GROMACS .gro file of C-alpha atoms in nm:
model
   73
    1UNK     CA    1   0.118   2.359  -0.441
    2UNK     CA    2   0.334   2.066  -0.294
    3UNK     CA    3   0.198   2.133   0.082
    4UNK     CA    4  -0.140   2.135  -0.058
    5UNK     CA    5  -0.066   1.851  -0.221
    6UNK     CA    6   0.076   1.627   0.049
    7UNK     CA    7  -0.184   1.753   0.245
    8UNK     CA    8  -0.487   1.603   0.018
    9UNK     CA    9  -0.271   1.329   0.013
   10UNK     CA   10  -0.321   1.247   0.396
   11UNK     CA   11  -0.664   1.303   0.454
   12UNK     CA   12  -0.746   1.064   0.138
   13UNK     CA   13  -0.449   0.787   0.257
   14UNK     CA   14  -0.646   0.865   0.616
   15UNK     CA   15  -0.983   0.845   0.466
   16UNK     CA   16  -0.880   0.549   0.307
   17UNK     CA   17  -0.713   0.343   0.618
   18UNK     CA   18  -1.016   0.428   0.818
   19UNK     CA   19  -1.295   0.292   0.604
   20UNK     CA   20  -1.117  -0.067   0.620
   21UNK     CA   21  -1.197  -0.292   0.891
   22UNK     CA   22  -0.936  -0.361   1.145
   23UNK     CA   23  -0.657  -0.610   1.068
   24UNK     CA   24  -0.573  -0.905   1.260
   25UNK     CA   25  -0.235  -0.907   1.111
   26UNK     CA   26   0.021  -0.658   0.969
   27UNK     CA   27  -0.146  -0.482   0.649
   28UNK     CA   28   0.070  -0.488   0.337
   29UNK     CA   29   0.210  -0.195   0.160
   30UNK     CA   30   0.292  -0.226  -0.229
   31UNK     CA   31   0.350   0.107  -0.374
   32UNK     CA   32   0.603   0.336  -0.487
   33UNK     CA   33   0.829   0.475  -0.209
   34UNK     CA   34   0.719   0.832  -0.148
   35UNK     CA   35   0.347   0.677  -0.088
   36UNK     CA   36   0.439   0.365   0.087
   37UNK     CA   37   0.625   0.595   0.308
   38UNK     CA   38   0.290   0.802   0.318
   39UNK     CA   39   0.090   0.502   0.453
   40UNK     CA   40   0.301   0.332   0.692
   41UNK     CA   41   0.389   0.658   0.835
   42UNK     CA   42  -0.046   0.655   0.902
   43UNK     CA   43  -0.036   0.287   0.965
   44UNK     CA   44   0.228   0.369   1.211
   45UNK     CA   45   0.034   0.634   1.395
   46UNK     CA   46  -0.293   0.424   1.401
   47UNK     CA   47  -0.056   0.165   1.555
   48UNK     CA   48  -0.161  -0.117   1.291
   49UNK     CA   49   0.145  -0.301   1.200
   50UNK     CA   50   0.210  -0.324   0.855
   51UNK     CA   51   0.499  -0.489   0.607
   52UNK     CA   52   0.671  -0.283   0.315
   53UNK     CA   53   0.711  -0.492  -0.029
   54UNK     CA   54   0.865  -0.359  -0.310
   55UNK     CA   55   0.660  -0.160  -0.551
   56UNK     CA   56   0.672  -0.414  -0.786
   57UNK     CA   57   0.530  -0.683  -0.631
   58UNK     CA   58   0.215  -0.662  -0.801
   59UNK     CA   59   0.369  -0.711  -1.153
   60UNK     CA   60   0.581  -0.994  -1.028
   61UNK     CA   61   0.287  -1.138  -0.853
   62UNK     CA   62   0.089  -1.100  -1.172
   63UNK     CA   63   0.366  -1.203  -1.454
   64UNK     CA   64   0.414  -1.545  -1.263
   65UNK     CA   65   0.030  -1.635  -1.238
   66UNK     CA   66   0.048  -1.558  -1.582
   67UNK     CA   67   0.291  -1.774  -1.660
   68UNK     CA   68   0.146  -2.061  -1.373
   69UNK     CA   69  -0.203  -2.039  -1.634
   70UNK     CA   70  -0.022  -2.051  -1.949
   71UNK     CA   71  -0.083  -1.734  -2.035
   72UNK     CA   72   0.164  -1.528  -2.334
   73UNK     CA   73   0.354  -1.342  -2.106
   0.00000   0.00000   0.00000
């Protein structure tokens, strides 16, 4: 079960990487650390550059437009 699952994993992340255009710049990778692994290991192999941020990015990036708007937070 945990090859197959690693497996699906791939050809989605793979599926995924090649239905974007290409990048002029590094692509970058917020996600938890088993998948960001996952996709700069494919990002690696495609030889696309790409820059890890920490998985919670997002949320930060999201609580302080929040806050920037006003918003209860």
């Amino acid at each position: 079960p945990g090859q197959l699952a690693s497996y699906l994993s791939g050809l989605l992340i793979g599926h995924e990487l090649r239905a974007i255009a290409p990048a002029d710049g590094p692509l970058h990778v917020m996600a938890a650390d088993g998948l960001a692994d996952a996709y700069l290991s494919a990002l690696q192999s495609s030889r696309q550059p790409a820059i890890r941020h920490a998985e919670d990015a997002v949320a930060q990036g999201v609580h302080r437009l929040a806050r920037a708007r006003g918003l209860p937070v």
